[in-house]
Amino acid sequence: MVCLHSLRSLVPAAVRGLIRQNRIHVRNTSGMSAGYNQANVVILHKSLADDFEKFCQANGGPLPLLYRSDPGESKCPTLSSNSDIRTDCLLYRRYEHGVYTESLTSLESYSEQLKDMVTFYLGCSFTFESAVQKLGVPVRNVEQELNVSMYKTAVPCHQVGAFSCNLVVTMRPIPQGKLEAAVVATHPMKKYHGAPVHIGSPDFLGINDLQKTDYGDAVQLHPGDVPVFWACGVTGIEAVVSCKSPLAFTHSPGCMFITDVKNEDTSDSCIKEKPIVVQISSDPLHYSLVSQWTAEKIRSLEEIIGIDPGNRGIKNLLVKDELLKCCLSLSHAKSVLITTGFPTHYRHIPPEETDGPPGALAIAAMLQALGKKVAIVTDEHAVDMNRKIVEDAVEQGVLKTGVPLLSYKGETPDCAVKFLCENGDPATPRFDHLVAIERAGRASDGNYYNARKINIKHLVDPIDDLFVAAQNIPGISTTGVGDGGNELGTGKVKESVKKYIRNGDTIACDVAADFTVIAGQ
């Protein structure tokens, strides 16, 4: 019997030889032949091979195709010399009509059936573990001598033919201070899943309990660790289950085929931009990735829109990177509710300022272009005006389609939750981001004021209640955009508003948003 520590330094051919002789009795290949690539394995009848290859191409994140064999071919010359797929995986699985029937240490007894079968070698995240460790990032599953944690998600893959399944991910606990190093190490390794698909709460992926793995072991998080999820080649096993082939084989999850290809040969040299990691939510915990180039562009834009042409003191309200975090949060959203309307011209009909509606329209058009659902909520008296604006925008091609227009009066205490959530259930919100742009915000005394300290409460419906309710509904983020500190969402900077803005003690909005974007122009 060979110990795991000695297997780390052995070359792949030696490890495969020991596996072939059934002399290794550990449960997975994580850490073996450190610095060399490992591969997932799927073996299917040749009649399914073309569709499975297309399935891999359509889902390249979890299923990066390294090599497709000819029917009956037991070797993979581009990945290894002196190998035999019938014997060189630590453990195999047999599937009949999509049902897992048994585990096998060798496929030699199926040599006749394998003559009509094609083997697919797919990238594996075990490959990047040594690269991550070189940057000082601990790999908890290796430390704990466990198989990596693997979970089925609620994220669907693109269907091809009979292959239809959800994404499977691996999870590795990473210390918060090492997140960026882990991303930098894995991002260039596209053939081995690349950068994480998610960092933070497992709920976003439909994973309810990290202690209940679908494959592998439950790796324990240390204090300060953050769950980090990568696409996983075990998605291929789920695809095998879905196609219900009369006979199929796969590696057993964690028991990979070890190739002769070194890690240095797998990074994509064309990728020059390093991503950065940005926390966009603390409850639920959520980090997002963005290229450094994009982040700098957004930061430059934040400086431009923060210019104060009226010298009203709004530069003192700026919070660095709020625009960046807002953009990243919106990029993850599926359904966005926008609100606008500031009836500052209370003696006119209509009394609304003219900067809010065009801004709301621009945001709606951008979100539609990204394939997101959009709705607008405004004061009841302003619905007809906004409907005409939306109709004109559709006619002129600014909007792809019309946008639902809603109003909110808040007659009962539970109205806000019922408005935001299906059947009033906080577990099923209708929207995952609320955006207020140039929307009158409620002050600490319950009134609404324009910049001249005139109370306009009689013209403003209590849409602020939606933002207050959203603070206690997991999964809903909020953004407030304004230029004076009396707009909905700017409660986050109310102390600065009171200090630097004329009439700030009275007009400052008391309702905060997760992200406050100050835009003077």
Short mmCIF file of C-alpha atoms in Angstrom, two decimals, residues 4-467:
data_model
loop_
_atom_site.label_atom_id
_atom_site.label_comp_id
_atom_site.label_asym_id
_atom_site.label_seq_id
_atom_site.Cartn_x
_atom_site.Cartn_y
_atom_site.Cartn_z
CA LEU A 4 -0.80 9.68 -0.19
CA HIS A 5 2.22 11.85 0.68
CA SER A 6 4.54 9.78 -1.51
CA LEU A 7 2.00 9.85 -4.38
CA ARG A 8 2.25 13.64 -4.57
CA SER A 9 5.81 13.47 -5.91
CA LEU A 10 5.40 10.51 -8.27
CA VAL A 11 5.16 11.15 -12.02
CA PRO A 12 1.79 10.27 -13.61
CA ALA A 13 3.01 7.14 -15.39
CA ALA A 14 4.17 5.70 -12.06
CA VAL A 15 0.86 6.52 -10.36
CA ARG A 16 -1.12 4.99 -13.24
CA GLY A 17 1.03 1.88 -12.95
CA LEU A 18 0.22 1.57 -9.25
CA ILE A 19 -3.49 2.08 -9.96
CA ARG A 20 -3.34 -0.59 -12.68
CA GLN A 21 -1.82 -3.00 -10.14
CA ASN A 22 -4.51 -2.10 -7.58
CA ARG A 23 -1.86 -0.94 -5.11
CA ILE A 24 -3.46 2.40 -4.19
CA HIS A 25 -6.22 2.30 -1.63
CA VAL A 26 -6.99 5.98 -0.99
CA ARG A 27 -10.42 7.29 -1.96
CA ASN A 28 -9.53 9.96 -4.51
CA THR A 29 -6.70 11.30 -6.68
CA SER A 30 -6.62 14.86 -5.29
CA GLY A 31 -2.99 15.81 -4.68
CA MET A 32 -1.52 12.88 -6.65
CA SER A 33 1.25 13.74 -9.14
CA ALA A 34 1.14 17.36 -8.04
CA GLY A 35 1.63 19.75 -10.93
CA TYR A 36 0.09 17.46 -13.55
CA ASN A 37 -3.36 17.63 -15.10
CA GLN A 38 -6.18 15.28 -14.22
CA ALA A 39 -9.27 14.43 -16.27
CA ASN A 40 -12.87 13.34 -15.85
CA VAL A 41 -13.89 10.38 -17.99
CA VAL A 42 -17.16 9.60 -19.79
CA ILE A 43 -17.49 6.49 -22.01
CA LEU A 44 -20.55 6.23 -24.27
CA HIS A 45 -21.77 4.23 -27.24
CA LYS A 46 -20.50 5.68 -30.51
CA SER A 47 -24.06 6.53 -31.61
CA LEU A 48 -24.20 9.14 -28.82
CA ALA A 49 -20.70 10.51 -29.27
CA ASP A 50 -21.44 13.39 -31.66
CA ASP A 51 -24.26 14.73 -29.51
CA PHE A 52 -22.18 14.46 -26.36
CA GLU A 53 -19.33 16.36 -28.00
CA LYS A 54 -21.81 19.11 -28.95
CA PHE A 55 -23.11 19.06 -25.37
CA CYS A 56 -19.54 19.61 -24.13
CA GLN A 57 -19.03 22.47 -26.59
CA ALA A 58 -22.30 24.09 -25.49
CA ASN A 59 -21.31 23.76 -21.81
CA GLY A 60 -17.59 24.40 -21.94
CA GLY A 61 -17.32 25.62 -18.35
CA PRO A 62 -18.08 22.29 -16.66
CA LEU A 63 -17.13 20.11 -19.64
CA PRO A 64 -13.90 21.35 -21.28
CA LEU A 65 -13.09 18.62 -23.81
CA LEU A 66 -9.44 17.53 -23.76
CA TYR A 67 -9.63 14.47 -26.02
CA ARG A 68 -12.23 12.35 -27.82
CA SER A 69 -11.14 8.84 -28.65
CA ASP A 70 -12.00 6.75 -31.66
CA PRO A 71 -14.41 3.85 -30.99
CA GLY A 72 -12.56 1.17 -29.05
CA GLU A 73 -9.43 3.31 -28.53
CA SER A 74 -8.02 2.72 -25.04
CA LYS A 75 -5.15 5.22 -25.29
CA CYS A 76 -5.12 9.04 -25.44
CA PRO A 77 -1.82 9.96 -27.10
CA THR A 78 -2.16 13.73 -26.70
CA LEU A 79 -2.59 13.39 -22.94
CA SER A 80 -0.44 10.44 -21.94
CA SER A 81 1.89 7.69 -23.07
CA ASN A 82 1.61 4.09 -21.95
CA SER A 83 -1.94 4.45 -20.63
CA ASP A 84 -5.04 2.30 -20.80
CA ILE A 85 -8.42 3.80 -19.98
CA ARG A 86 -9.71 0.35 -18.99
CA THR A 87 -7.38 0.16 -16.00
CA ASP A 88 -5.92 3.57 -15.18
CA CYS A 89 -8.68 5.24 -13.19
CA LEU A 90 -8.76 4.60 -9.47
CA LEU A 91 -12.45 3.65 -9.63
CA TYR A 92 -15.15 3.55 -12.32
CA ARG A 93 -18.94 3.65 -12.35
CA ARG A 94 -21.23 1.61 -14.60
CA TYR A 95 -24.60 3.01 -15.70
CA GLU A 96 -27.43 1.10 -17.33
CA HIS A 97 -30.33 3.11 -18.78
CA GLY A 98 -29.26 6.06 -16.65
CA VAL A 99 -29.09 4.09 -13.41
CA TYR A 100 -25.83 3.69 -11.47
CA THR A 101 -25.42 -0.07 -11.03
CA GLU A 102 -21.96 -0.68 -9.57
CA SER A 103 -18.42 0.56 -8.99
CA LEU A 104 -15.51 -1.16 -10.73
CA THR A 105 -11.73 -1.09 -10.36
CA SER A 106 -11.23 -2.17 -13.96
CA LEU A 107 -13.14 -2.21 -17.25
CA GLU A 108 -11.11 -5.02 -18.81
CA SER A 109 -14.03 -7.45 -18.56
CA TYR A 110 -15.99 -5.06 -20.85
CA SER A 111 -13.35 -4.95 -23.58
CA GLU A 112 -15.76 -6.34 -26.19
CA GLN A 113 -18.43 -3.70 -25.46
CA LEU A 114 -15.79 -0.96 -25.42
CA LYS A 115 -14.98 -1.64 -29.07
CA ASP A 116 -18.18 0.28 -29.95
CA MET A 117 -17.72 2.97 -27.33
CA VAL A 118 -16.03 6.38 -27.35
CA THR A 119 -14.09 7.84 -24.42
CA PHE A 120 -14.24 11.55 -23.57
CA TYR A 121 -11.54 13.10 -21.38
CA LEU A 122 -12.71 16.30 -19.69
CA GLY A 123 -10.82 18.89 -17.65
CA CYS A 124 -10.81 18.51 -13.85
CA SER A 125 -10.38 21.07 -11.06
CA PHE A 126 -7.86 18.85 -9.25
CA THR A 127 -5.48 20.19 -11.90
CA PHE A 128 -5.44 23.72 -10.49
CA GLU A 129 -5.02 22.78 -6.83
CA SER A 130 -1.22 22.91 -6.95
CA ALA A 131 -1.35 26.25 -8.80
CA VAL A 132 -3.58 27.64 -6.06
CA GLN A 133 -1.28 26.32 -3.35
CA LYS A 134 1.72 28.02 -4.95
CA LEU A 135 0.03 31.37 -4.27
CA GLY A 136 -0.37 30.52 -0.61
CA VAL A 137 -4.02 29.47 -0.79
CA PRO A 138 -4.86 26.45 1.40
CA VAL A 139 -6.76 23.59 -0.24
CA ARG A 140 -8.92 22.32 2.60
CA ASN A 141 -9.90 18.98 1.00
CA VAL A 142 -6.20 18.10 0.63
CA GLU A 143 -5.45 19.27 4.19
CA GLN A 144 -8.32 17.17 5.55
CA GLU A 145 -7.46 14.20 3.26
CA LEU A 146 -10.99 14.24 1.87
CA ASN A 147 -12.50 14.14 -1.57
CA VAL A 148 -13.61 17.56 -2.78
CA SER A 149 -17.22 18.55 -2.03
CA MET A 150 -19.53 18.31 -5.08
CA TYR A 151 -23.11 19.49 -5.40
CA LYS A 152 -25.91 19.43 -7.93
CA THR A 153 -27.21 22.95 -8.56
CA ALA A 154 -30.43 24.48 -9.83
CA VAL A 155 -28.54 25.96 -12.81
CA PRO A 156 -29.54 24.26 -16.09
CA CYS A 157 -27.01 23.33 -18.76
CA HIS A 158 -27.75 23.87 -22.45
CA GLN A 159 -29.55 20.77 -23.75
CA VAL A 160 -28.27 18.89 -26.77
CA GLY A 161 -30.21 15.85 -28.00
CA ALA A 162 -30.79 13.41 -25.17
CA PHE A 163 -28.32 15.19 -22.88
CA SER A 164 -30.07 17.47 -20.41
CA CYS A 165 -28.98 18.13 -16.82
CA ASN A 166 -28.13 20.79 -14.28
CA LEU A 167 -24.66 22.08 -13.51
CA VAL A 168 -22.58 20.27 -10.88
CA VAL A 169 -20.05 22.33 -8.91
CA THR A 170 -17.14 21.70 -6.59
CA MET A 171 -16.78 23.78 -3.43
CA ARG A 172 -13.50 24.72 -1.81
CA PRO A 173 -13.40 26.85 1.35
CA ILE A 174 -11.03 29.78 0.77
CA PRO A 175 -9.93 32.34 3.40
CA GLN A 176 -11.51 35.72 2.66
CA GLY A 177 -8.09 37.34 2.27
CA LYS A 178 -7.04 34.74 -0.31
CA LEU A 179 -10.05 34.94 -2.63
CA GLU A 180 -8.34 37.06 -5.26
CA ALA A 181 -5.27 34.79 -5.29
CA ALA A 182 -7.51 31.76 -5.89
CA VAL A 183 -9.22 33.55 -8.78
CA VAL A 184 -5.96 34.75 -10.31
CA ALA A 185 -4.54 31.21 -10.20
CA THR A 186 -7.55 29.53 -11.79
CA HIS A 187 -8.83 32.15 -14.23
CA PRO A 188 -6.29 31.34 -17.00
CA MET A 189 -6.88 27.58 -16.74
CA LYS A 190 -9.93 27.46 -19.01
CA LYS A 191 -9.39 23.79 -19.88
CA TYR A 192 -9.79 22.98 -16.20
CA HIS A 193 -12.90 25.10 -15.47
CA GLY A 194 -11.16 28.45 -15.08
CA ALA A 195 -12.37 31.02 -12.54
CA PRO A 196 -15.11 30.24 -10.00
CA VAL A 197 -18.74 30.36 -11.12
CA HIS A 198 -19.85 31.68 -7.72
CA ILE A 199 -18.33 32.98 -4.49
CA GLY A 200 -20.47 33.19 -1.38
CA SER A 201 -23.78 31.81 -0.16
CA PRO A 202 -24.69 28.43 -1.69
CA ASP A 203 -28.34 29.53 -1.82
CA PHE A 204 -27.68 31.38 -5.09
CA LEU A 205 -26.98 28.02 -6.74
CA GLY A 206 -29.91 26.22 -5.15
CA ILE A 207 -27.69 24.37 -2.65
CA ASN A 208 -29.43 24.13 0.71
CA ASP A 209 -26.83 22.53 2.97
CA LEU A 210 -23.06 22.33 2.42
CA GLN A 211 -22.89 19.36 4.78
CA LYS A 212 -25.06 17.29 2.42
CA THR A 213 -22.92 16.67 -0.66
CA ASP A 214 -24.23 14.92 -3.76
CA TYR A 215 -20.75 13.57 -4.53
CA GLY A 216 -17.51 13.59 -2.56
CA ASP A 217 -17.07 14.56 1.09
CA ALA A 218 -18.25 17.45 3.24
CA VAL A 219 -15.08 19.53 3.60
CA GLN A 220 -15.13 21.69 6.72
CA LEU A 221 -14.79 25.49 6.54
CA HIS A 222 -12.38 27.20 8.90
CA PRO A 223 -13.34 30.50 10.62
CA GLY A 224 -13.06 33.24 8.02
CA ASP A 225 -13.40 30.87 5.07
CA VAL A 226 -15.75 31.69 2.19
CA PRO A 227 -17.40 28.96 0.06
CA VAL A 228 -16.02 29.17 -3.50
CA PHE A 229 -17.66 27.16 -6.29
CA TRP A 230 -16.15 25.99 -9.57
CA ALA A 231 -17.90 24.25 -12.47
CA CYS A 232 -17.30 20.52 -12.24
CA GLY A 233 -16.79 17.75 -14.80
CA VAL A 234 -19.11 15.50 -12.80
CA THR A 235 -21.76 17.39 -14.77
CA GLY A 236 -20.84 14.78 -17.41
CA ILE A 237 -22.07 12.02 -15.11
CA GLU A 238 -25.39 13.80 -14.70
CA ALA A 239 -25.57 14.04 -18.50
CA VAL A 240 -25.00 10.27 -18.75
CA VAL A 241 -27.86 9.72 -16.32
CA SER A 242 -30.12 11.97 -18.40
CA CYS A 243 -29.51 10.22 -21.73
CA LYS A 244 -30.42 6.77 -20.32
CA SER A 245 -27.97 4.92 -22.52
CA PRO A 246 -28.24 1.11 -22.20
CA LEU A 247 -24.59 1.03 -21.08
CA ALA A 248 -22.16 3.77 -20.10
CA PHE A 249 -19.09 4.14 -17.90
CA THR A 250 -17.59 7.10 -16.06
CA HIS A 251 -14.82 7.66 -13.57
CA SER A 252 -16.05 7.60 -9.98
CA PRO A 253 -16.22 11.23 -8.76
CA GLY A 254 -12.81 12.19 -7.37
CA CYS A 255 -11.07 9.19 -8.93
CA MET A 256 -9.62 10.87 -11.99
CA PHE A 257 -7.43 9.88 -14.92
CA ILE A 258 -3.98 11.44 -14.34
CA THR A 259 -2.37 12.77 -17.52
CA ASP A 260 1.27 13.45 -18.44
CA VAL A 261 0.50 17.12 -19.19
CA LYS A 262 2.06 19.63 -16.79
CA ASN A 263 0.09 22.52 -15.32
CA GLU A 264 2.39 25.04 -17.01
CA ASP A 265 1.13 23.80 -20.37
CA THR A 266 -2.55 24.44 -19.57
CA SER A 267 -2.85 28.17 -18.91
CA ASP A 268 -4.32 30.28 -21.68
CA SER A 269 -1.52 32.71 -22.53
CA CYS A 270 -3.95 34.94 -24.45
CA ILE A 271 -5.69 35.94 -21.22
CA LYS A 272 -3.92 39.06 -20.02
CA GLU A 273 -6.65 40.70 -17.93
CA LYS A 274 -6.65 39.62 -14.30
CA PRO A 275 -10.06 39.62 -12.65
CA ILE A 276 -10.62 41.27 -9.30
CA VAL A 277 -13.01 40.12 -6.57
CA VAL A 278 -15.64 42.54 -5.24
CA GLN A 279 -18.00 41.88 -2.35
CA ILE A 280 -21.50 43.01 -3.34
CA SER A 281 -23.52 41.63 -0.45
CA SER A 282 -22.88 40.50 3.12
CA ASP A 283 -26.28 38.92 3.81
CA PRO A 284 -26.51 36.75 1.86
CA LEU A 285 -22.77 36.65 1.27
CA HIS A 286 -21.97 37.32 -2.39
CA TYR A 287 -18.79 38.25 -4.23
CA SER A 288 -18.54 39.05 -7.92
CA LEU A 289 -15.71 39.01 -10.46
CA VAL A 290 -14.86 41.82 -12.84
CA SER A 291 -11.89 42.46 -15.11
CA GLN A 292 -9.48 45.09 -13.90
CA TRP A 293 -9.99 47.03 -17.15
CA THR A 294 -13.77 47.13 -16.68
CA ALA A 295 -13.45 48.11 -13.02
CA GLU A 296 -11.22 51.05 -13.91
CA LYS A 297 -13.63 52.20 -16.63
CA ILE A 298 -16.53 52.17 -14.16
CA ARG A 299 -14.44 53.98 -11.55
CA SER A 300 -13.59 56.66 -14.10
CA LEU A 301 -17.29 57.01 -14.91
CA GLU A 302 -18.05 57.33 -11.19
CA GLU A 303 -15.65 60.28 -11.00
CA ILE A 304 -17.26 61.94 -14.03
CA ILE A 305 -20.85 61.65 -12.81
CA GLY A 306 -19.75 62.79 -9.36
CA ILE A 307 -18.78 66.24 -10.64
CA ASP A 308 -20.82 68.94 -8.89
CA PRO A 309 -21.74 71.58 -11.51
CA GLY A 310 -23.90 73.51 -9.06
CA ASN A 311 -21.30 73.49 -6.26
CA ARG A 312 -23.90 72.11 -3.88
CA GLY A 313 -21.39 70.01 -1.94
CA ILE A 314 -22.37 66.61 -3.34
CA LYS A 315 -18.72 65.58 -3.78
CA ASN A 316 -18.79 65.04 -0.02
CA LEU A 317 -21.49 62.39 -0.46
CA LEU A 318 -19.50 60.16 -2.79
CA VAL A 319 -18.76 56.62 -1.58
CA LYS A 320 -16.01 54.94 -3.59
CA ASP A 321 -16.98 51.97 -5.76
CA GLU A 322 -20.72 52.23 -5.14
CA LEU A 323 -21.30 52.42 -8.91
CA LEU A 324 -19.06 49.38 -9.48
CA LYS A 325 -20.84 47.32 -6.83
CA CYS A 326 -24.25 48.41 -8.11
CA CYS A 327 -23.35 47.39 -11.68
CA LEU A 328 -22.06 44.01 -10.56
CA SER A 329 -25.14 43.38 -8.43
CA LEU A 330 -27.41 44.26 -11.35
CA SER A 331 -25.44 41.93 -13.60
CA HIS A 332 -26.51 39.03 -11.37
CA ALA A 333 -30.15 40.14 -11.14
CA LYS A 334 -32.94 38.50 -13.13
CA SER A 335 -35.84 40.82 -12.33
CA VAL A 336 -35.43 44.52 -11.54
CA LEU A 337 -37.96 47.03 -10.22
CA ILE A 338 -37.20 50.68 -11.06
CA THR A 339 -38.81 53.69 -9.41
CA THR A 340 -38.58 57.37 -10.23
CA GLY A 341 -40.53 60.57 -9.68
CA PHE A 342 -39.66 63.75 -7.80
CA PRO A 343 -42.64 66.17 -7.82
CA THR A 344 -40.54 69.15 -6.79
CA HIS A 345 -42.52 71.57 -9.01
CA TYR A 346 -45.55 71.19 -6.80
CA ARG A 347 -47.48 74.06 -8.44
CA HIS A 348 -47.28 72.59 -11.94
CA ILE A 349 -49.05 69.74 -13.73
CA PRO A 350 -47.32 67.36 -13.93
CA PRO A 351 -45.10 68.34 -10.98
CA GLU A 352 -42.23 65.90 -11.75
CA GLU A 353 -38.65 66.85 -12.46
CA THR A 354 -37.52 65.87 -15.95
CA ASP A 355 -34.23 64.06 -15.12
CA GLY A 356 -35.69 60.98 -13.38
CA PRO A 357 -37.90 59.45 -16.11
CA PRO A 358 -35.21 59.51 -18.87
CA GLY A 359 -32.75 57.96 -16.45
CA ALA A 360 -35.22 55.24 -15.51
CA LEU A 361 -35.85 54.60 -19.20
CA ALA A 362 -32.13 54.30 -19.93
CA ILE A 363 -31.69 51.78 -17.12
CA ALA A 364 -34.71 49.81 -18.33
CA ALA A 365 -33.35 49.70 -21.89
CA MET A 366 -29.96 48.48 -20.67
CA LEU A 367 -31.53 45.76 -18.53
CA GLN A 368 -33.79 44.63 -21.37
CA ALA A 369 -30.76 44.36 -23.64
CA LEU A 370 -29.19 42.05 -21.05
CA GLY A 371 -32.29 39.83 -21.07
CA LYS A 372 -33.59 40.83 -17.65
CA LYS A 373 -37.19 41.39 -16.59
CA VAL A 374 -38.00 45.02 -15.81
CA ALA A 375 -40.94 46.82 -14.20
CA ILE A 376 -41.44 50.42 -13.11
CA VAL A 377 -43.30 51.58 -10.00
CA THR A 378 -44.24 55.23 -9.58
CA ASP A 379 -46.75 57.53 -7.95
CA GLU A 380 -50.35 56.85 -8.89
CA HIS A 381 -50.78 60.35 -10.32
CA ALA A 382 -47.75 59.82 -12.59
CA VAL A 383 -48.69 56.45 -14.11
CA ASP A 384 -50.33 57.90 -17.23
CA MET A 385 -47.37 60.22 -17.87
CA ASN A 386 -44.89 57.35 -17.55
CA ARG A 387 -47.07 55.10 -19.73
CA LYS A 388 -46.88 57.67 -22.53
CA ILE A 389 -43.09 57.91 -22.10
CA VAL A 390 -42.74 54.12 -22.30
CA GLU A 391 -45.00 53.89 -25.37
CA ASP A 392 -42.96 56.56 -27.17
CA ALA A 393 -39.72 54.75 -26.19
CA VAL A 394 -41.00 51.49 -27.70
CA GLU A 395 -42.14 53.26 -30.86
CA GLN A 396 -38.73 54.93 -31.27
CA GLY A 397 -36.84 51.67 -30.60
CA VAL A 398 -35.33 52.77 -27.29
CA LEU A 399 -37.08 49.89 -25.51
CA LYS A 400 -37.44 46.43 -27.04
CA THR A 401 -40.88 45.97 -25.50
CA GLY A 402 -43.20 47.75 -23.14
CA VAL A 403 -42.45 47.82 -19.41
CA PRO A 404 -45.12 47.02 -16.81
CA LEU A 405 -46.11 50.18 -14.91
CA LEU A 406 -47.14 49.75 -11.29
CA SER A 407 -48.23 51.98 -8.43
CA TYR A 408 -47.95 51.41 -4.69
CA LYS A 409 -50.11 53.01 -1.99
CA GLY A 410 -49.11 50.91 1.04
CA GLU A 411 -52.47 50.81 2.78
CA THR A 412 -51.60 48.02 5.26
CA PRO A 413 -48.42 47.10 7.19
CA ASP A 414 -47.78 43.95 5.15
CA CYS A 415 -48.41 45.58 1.76
CA ALA A 416 -44.72 45.98 0.95
CA VAL A 417 -43.85 42.32 1.42
CA LYS A 418 -46.94 41.26 -0.56
CA PHE A 419 -45.94 43.64 -3.36
CA LEU A 420 -42.34 42.39 -3.50
CA CYS A 421 -42.90 38.66 -2.97
CA GLU A 422 -45.04 35.92 -4.47
CA ASN A 423 -47.98 35.30 -2.09
CA GLY A 424 -46.25 37.54 0.43
CA ASP A 425 -43.58 34.89 1.03
CA PRO A 426 -40.08 36.40 1.59
CA ALA A 427 -38.60 33.13 0.32
CA THR A 428 -39.93 33.86 -3.18
CA PRO A 429 -39.28 37.52 -4.10
CA ARG A 430 -40.61 38.79 -7.44
CA PHE A 431 -37.62 41.10 -7.85
CA ASP A 432 -33.98 40.71 -6.90
CA HIS A 433 -32.95 44.36 -7.29
CA LEU A 434 -34.75 47.64 -6.66
CA VAL A 435 -33.42 50.84 -8.26
CA ALA A 436 -34.54 54.34 -7.30
CA ILE A 437 -33.35 57.10 -9.63
CA GLU A 438 -34.18 60.70 -8.77
CA ARG A 439 -37.03 59.53 -6.55
CA ALA A 440 -38.19 61.68 -3.62
CA GLY A 441 -36.97 60.11 -0.38
CA ARG A 442 -38.63 60.16 3.03
CA ALA A 443 -36.92 62.31 5.68
CA SER A 444 -36.54 61.35 9.34
CA ASP A 445 -39.76 63.22 10.25
CA GLY A 446 -41.78 61.19 7.74
CA ASN A 447 -42.14 64.00 5.23
CA TYR A 448 -40.70 64.50 1.75
CA TYR A 449 -38.85 67.70 0.89
CA ASN A 450 -37.50 69.34 -2.21
CA ALA A 451 -34.14 71.12 -2.10
CA ARG A 452 -35.82 74.34 -0.95
CA LYS A 453 -37.17 72.57 2.15
CA ILE A 454 -40.77 72.60 0.92
CA ASN A 455 -42.83 69.61 2.06
CA ILE A 456 -44.25 67.71 -0.95
CA LYS A 457 -45.54 64.68 0.96
CA HIS A 458 -49.04 65.08 -0.49
CA LEU A 459 -47.64 64.27 -3.96
CA VAL A 460 -45.49 61.25 -3.00
CA ASP A 461 -46.69 57.67 -2.53
CA PRO A 462 -44.83 55.59 0.12
CA ILE A 463 -42.60 53.61 -2.27
CA ASP A 464 -39.87 54.00 0.36
CA ASP A 465 -41.63 51.19 2.23
CA LEU A 466 -40.52 48.77 -0.49
CA PHE A 467 -36.88 49.64 0.10
#
